[in-house]
CSV table of C-alpha atoms in Angstrom, one decimal:
chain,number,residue,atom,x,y,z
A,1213,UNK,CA,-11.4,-4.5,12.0
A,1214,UNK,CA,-10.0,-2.2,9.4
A,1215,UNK,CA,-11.1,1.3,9.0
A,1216,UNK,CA,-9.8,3.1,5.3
A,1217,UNK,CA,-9.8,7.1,5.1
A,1218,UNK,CA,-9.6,8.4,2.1
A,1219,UNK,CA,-8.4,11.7,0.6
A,1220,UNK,CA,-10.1,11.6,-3.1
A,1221,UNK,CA,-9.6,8.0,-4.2
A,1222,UNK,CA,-6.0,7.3,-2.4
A,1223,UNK,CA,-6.2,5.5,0.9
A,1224,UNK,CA,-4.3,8.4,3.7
A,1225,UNK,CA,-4.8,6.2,7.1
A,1226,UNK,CA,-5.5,2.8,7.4
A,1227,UNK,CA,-6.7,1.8,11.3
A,1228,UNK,CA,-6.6,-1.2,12.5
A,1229,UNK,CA,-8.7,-2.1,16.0
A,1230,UNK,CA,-7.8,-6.1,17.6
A,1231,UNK,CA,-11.4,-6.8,18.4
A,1232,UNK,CA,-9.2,-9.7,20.9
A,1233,UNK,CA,-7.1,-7.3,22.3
A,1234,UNK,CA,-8.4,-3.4,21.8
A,1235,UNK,CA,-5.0,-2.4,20.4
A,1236,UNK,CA,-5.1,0.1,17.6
A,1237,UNK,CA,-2.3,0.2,15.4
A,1238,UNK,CA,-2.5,3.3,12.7
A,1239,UNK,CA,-1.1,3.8,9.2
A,1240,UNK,CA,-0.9,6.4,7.7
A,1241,UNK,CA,0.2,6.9,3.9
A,1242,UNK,CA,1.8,9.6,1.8
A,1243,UNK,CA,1.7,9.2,-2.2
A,1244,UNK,CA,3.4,12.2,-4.7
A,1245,UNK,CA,1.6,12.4,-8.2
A,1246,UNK,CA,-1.1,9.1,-6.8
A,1247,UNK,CA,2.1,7.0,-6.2
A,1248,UNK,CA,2.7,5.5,-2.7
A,1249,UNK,CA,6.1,6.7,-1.2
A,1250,UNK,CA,6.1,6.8,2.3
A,1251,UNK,CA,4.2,4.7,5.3
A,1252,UNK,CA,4.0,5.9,9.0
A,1253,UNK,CA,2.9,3.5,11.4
A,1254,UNK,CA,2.3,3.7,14.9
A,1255,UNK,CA,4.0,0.5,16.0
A,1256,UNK,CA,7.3,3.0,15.6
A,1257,UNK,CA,8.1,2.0,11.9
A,1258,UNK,CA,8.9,3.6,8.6
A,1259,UNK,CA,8.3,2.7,4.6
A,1260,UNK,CA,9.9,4.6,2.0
A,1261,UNK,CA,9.3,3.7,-1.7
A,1262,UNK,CA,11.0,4.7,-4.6
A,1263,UNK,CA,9.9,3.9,-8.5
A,1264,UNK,CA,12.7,2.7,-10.9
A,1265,UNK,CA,13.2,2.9,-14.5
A,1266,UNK,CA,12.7,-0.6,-15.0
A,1267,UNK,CA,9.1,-0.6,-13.2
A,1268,UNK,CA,10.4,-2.0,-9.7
A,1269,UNK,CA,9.8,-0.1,-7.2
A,1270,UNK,CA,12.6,0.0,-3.8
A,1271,UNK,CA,11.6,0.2,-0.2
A,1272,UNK,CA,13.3,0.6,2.9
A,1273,UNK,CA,12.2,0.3,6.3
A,1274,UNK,CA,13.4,2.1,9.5
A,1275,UNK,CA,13.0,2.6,12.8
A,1276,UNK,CA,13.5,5.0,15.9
A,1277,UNK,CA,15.7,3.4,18.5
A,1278,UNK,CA,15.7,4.7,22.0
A,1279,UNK,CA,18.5,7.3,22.0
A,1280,UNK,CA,16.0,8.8,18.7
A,1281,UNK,CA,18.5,7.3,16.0
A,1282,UNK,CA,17.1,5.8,12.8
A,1283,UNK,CA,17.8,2.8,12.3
A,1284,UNK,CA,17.8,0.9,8.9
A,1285,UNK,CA,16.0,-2.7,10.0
A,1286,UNK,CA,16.0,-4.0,5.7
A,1287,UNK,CA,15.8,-3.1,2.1
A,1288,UNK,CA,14.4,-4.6,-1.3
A,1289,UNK,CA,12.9,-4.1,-4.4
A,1290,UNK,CA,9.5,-5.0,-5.3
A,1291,UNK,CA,9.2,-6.7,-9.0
A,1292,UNK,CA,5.5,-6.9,-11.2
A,1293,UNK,CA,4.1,-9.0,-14.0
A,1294,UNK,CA,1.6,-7.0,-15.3
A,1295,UNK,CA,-1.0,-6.1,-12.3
A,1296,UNK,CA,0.8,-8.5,-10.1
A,1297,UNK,CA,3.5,-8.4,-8.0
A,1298,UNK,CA,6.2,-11.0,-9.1
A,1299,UNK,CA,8.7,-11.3,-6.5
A,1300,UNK,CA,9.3,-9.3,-3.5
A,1301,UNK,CA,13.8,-9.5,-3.0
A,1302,UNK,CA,14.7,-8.4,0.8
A,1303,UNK,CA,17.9,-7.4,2.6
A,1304,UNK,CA,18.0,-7.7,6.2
A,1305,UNK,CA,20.3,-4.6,7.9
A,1306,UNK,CA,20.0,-5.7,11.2
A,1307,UNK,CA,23.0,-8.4,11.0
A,1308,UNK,CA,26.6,-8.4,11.9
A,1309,UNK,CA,28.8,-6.6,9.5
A,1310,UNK,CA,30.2,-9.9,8.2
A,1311,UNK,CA,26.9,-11.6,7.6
A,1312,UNK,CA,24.5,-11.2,4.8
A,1313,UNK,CA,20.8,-11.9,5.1
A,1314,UNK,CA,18.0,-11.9,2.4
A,1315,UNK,CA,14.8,-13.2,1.4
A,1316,UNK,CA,13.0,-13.5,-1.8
A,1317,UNK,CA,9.6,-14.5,-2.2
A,1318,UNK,CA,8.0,-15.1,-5.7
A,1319,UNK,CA,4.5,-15.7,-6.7
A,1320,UNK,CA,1.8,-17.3,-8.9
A,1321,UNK,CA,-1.4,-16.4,-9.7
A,1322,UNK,CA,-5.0,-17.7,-11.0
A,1323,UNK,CA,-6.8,-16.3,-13.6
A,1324,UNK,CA,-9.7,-14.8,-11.0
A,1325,UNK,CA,-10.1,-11.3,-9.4
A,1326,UNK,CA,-8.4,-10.5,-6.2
A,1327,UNK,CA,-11.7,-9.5,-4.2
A,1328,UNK,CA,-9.5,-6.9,-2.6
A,1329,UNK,CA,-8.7,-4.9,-5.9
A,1330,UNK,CA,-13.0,-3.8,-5.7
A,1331,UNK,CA,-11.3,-1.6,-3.1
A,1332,UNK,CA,-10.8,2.2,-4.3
A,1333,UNK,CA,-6.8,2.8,-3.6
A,1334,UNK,CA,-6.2,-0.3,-2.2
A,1335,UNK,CA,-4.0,-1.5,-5.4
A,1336,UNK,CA,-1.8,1.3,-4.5
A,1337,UNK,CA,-0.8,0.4,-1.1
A,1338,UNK,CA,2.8,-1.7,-1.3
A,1339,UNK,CA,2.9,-2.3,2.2
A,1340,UNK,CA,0.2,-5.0,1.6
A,1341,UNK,CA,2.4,-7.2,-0.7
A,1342,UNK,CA,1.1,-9.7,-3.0
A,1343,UNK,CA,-2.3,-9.0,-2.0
A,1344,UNK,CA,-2.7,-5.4,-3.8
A,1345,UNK,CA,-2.4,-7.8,-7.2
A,1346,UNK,CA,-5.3,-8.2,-9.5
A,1347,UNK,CA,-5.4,-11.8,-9.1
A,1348,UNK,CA,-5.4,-14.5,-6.2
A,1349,UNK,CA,-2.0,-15.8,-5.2
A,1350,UNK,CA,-2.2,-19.7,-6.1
A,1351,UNK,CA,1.3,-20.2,-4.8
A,1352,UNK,CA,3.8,-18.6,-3.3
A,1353,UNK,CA,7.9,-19.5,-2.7
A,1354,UNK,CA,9.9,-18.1,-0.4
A,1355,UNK,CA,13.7,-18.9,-0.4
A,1356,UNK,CA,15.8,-17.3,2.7
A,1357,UNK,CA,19.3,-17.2,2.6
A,1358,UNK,CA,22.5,-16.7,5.1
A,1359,UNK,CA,26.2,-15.6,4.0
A,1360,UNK,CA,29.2,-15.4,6.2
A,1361,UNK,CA,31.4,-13.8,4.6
A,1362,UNK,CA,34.4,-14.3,7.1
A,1363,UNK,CA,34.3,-18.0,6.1
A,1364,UNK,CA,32.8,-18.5,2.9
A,1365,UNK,CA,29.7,-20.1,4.5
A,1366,UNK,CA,25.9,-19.8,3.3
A,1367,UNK,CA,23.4,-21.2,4.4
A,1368,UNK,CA,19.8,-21.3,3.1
A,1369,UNK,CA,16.0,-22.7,2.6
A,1370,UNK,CA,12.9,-23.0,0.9
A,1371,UNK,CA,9.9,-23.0,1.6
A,1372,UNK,CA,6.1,-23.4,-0.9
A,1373,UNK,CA,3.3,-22.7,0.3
A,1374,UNK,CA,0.2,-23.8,-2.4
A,1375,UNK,CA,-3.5,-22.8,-1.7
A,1376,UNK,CA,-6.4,-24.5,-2.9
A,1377,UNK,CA,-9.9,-22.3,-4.0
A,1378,UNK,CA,-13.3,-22.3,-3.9
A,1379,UNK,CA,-15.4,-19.8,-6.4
A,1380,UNK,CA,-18.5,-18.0,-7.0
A,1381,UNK,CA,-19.0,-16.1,-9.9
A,1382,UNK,CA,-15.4,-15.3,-10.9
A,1383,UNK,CA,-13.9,-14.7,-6.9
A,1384,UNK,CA,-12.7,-16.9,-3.9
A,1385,UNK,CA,-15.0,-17.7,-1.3
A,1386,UNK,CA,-13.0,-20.2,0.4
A,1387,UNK,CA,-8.8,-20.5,0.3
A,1388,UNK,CA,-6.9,-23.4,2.3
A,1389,UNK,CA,-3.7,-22.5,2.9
A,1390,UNK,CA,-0.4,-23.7,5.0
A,1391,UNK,CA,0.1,-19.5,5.2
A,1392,UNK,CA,-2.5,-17.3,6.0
A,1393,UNK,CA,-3.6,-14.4,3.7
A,1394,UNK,CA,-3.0,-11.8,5.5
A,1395,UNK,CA,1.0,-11.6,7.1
A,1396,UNK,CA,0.2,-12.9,10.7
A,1397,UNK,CA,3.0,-15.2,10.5
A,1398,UNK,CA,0.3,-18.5,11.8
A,1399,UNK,CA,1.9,-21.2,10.7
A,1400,UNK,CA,-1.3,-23.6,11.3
A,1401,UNK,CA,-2.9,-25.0,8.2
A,1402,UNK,CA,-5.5,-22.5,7.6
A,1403,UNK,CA,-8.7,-22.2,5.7
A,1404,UNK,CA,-9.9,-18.3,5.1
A,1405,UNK,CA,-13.4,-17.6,4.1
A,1406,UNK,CA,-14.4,-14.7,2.1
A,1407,UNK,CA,-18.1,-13.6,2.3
A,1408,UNK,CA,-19.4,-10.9,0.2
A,1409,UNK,CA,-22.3,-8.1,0.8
């Protein structure tokens, strides 16, 4: 479960209870002039975000390591079409110093309403990736790639991941999906249900 407190209409902590488990994991989220720019969570992890010219917005995310260092763990820049976020382009920091790691994933949409942007603030929240857009993701692609920049090697992959829908009056009620809506990482072939009140 998933508990929002709000300070006006911006989402300030998000916490989230494992009904399985018990564990509680909190966020909590600072915005300057109703823009998102920095996420605290309790799992000992850090979001900054900073807006561009070009309407991307940058992120970085960083850790405390156990002699109380920060610790850059990757970087990237968020891209939008419209009310949609286009791509998401990641740096990995954690690597050797002669390897190079990134990640890009890119998106497409339908032409329905995101249930999730009903929620008040919730658009604002970048941490939540491609599901703060204003429509449903029909399809996402994610491309990883390796450089060794010693010898001239790269390596890399892709991956799609399609999802098919099921609507009632304009929004999902059903989505099938190789990759599950929210970032659990399952890589079973997964149907999630949507029920409204």
């Amino acid at each position: 479960s998933s508990t929002f407190t709000y300070t006006g209409d911006l989402i300030t902590k998000i916490t989230e209870l494992n009904l399985a488990t018990n564990v509680q994991t909190t966020f909590d989220y600072t915005y300057t002039a109703d823009r998102l720019t920095k996420v605290i969570c309790s799992d000992n992890y850090e979001l900054n975000y900073t807006y561009n010219a070009d309407g991307t917005v940058s992120y970085e995310k960083t850790t405390v390591d156990s002699s109380n260092n920060t610790v850059l763990l990757f970087h990237g820049t968020i891209s939008f079409q419209g009310e949609n976020v286009y791509d998401n382009n990641k740096t990995l920091d954690t690597t050797a110093a002669n390897v190079v790691s990134k990640e890009q994933v890119s998106f497409v949409y339908d032409a329905k309403r995101n249930p999730f942007n009903n929620i008040t603030g919730y658009n604002k929240l970048l941490d939540h990736y491609n599901t703060i857009s204003a429509n449903n993701t029909a399809s996402s692609t994610e491309i990883a790639s390796t450089s060794y920049l010693d010898t001239d090697q790269a390596i890399s992959s892709l991956k799609q991941y399609p999802r098919s829908f099921q609507y009632n009056s304009g929004y999902p009620t059903e989505i099938v999906s190789d990759k599950p809506v929210f970032e659990n990482h399952n890589n079973n072939h997964l149907k999630s249900v949507y029920i409204y009140y």
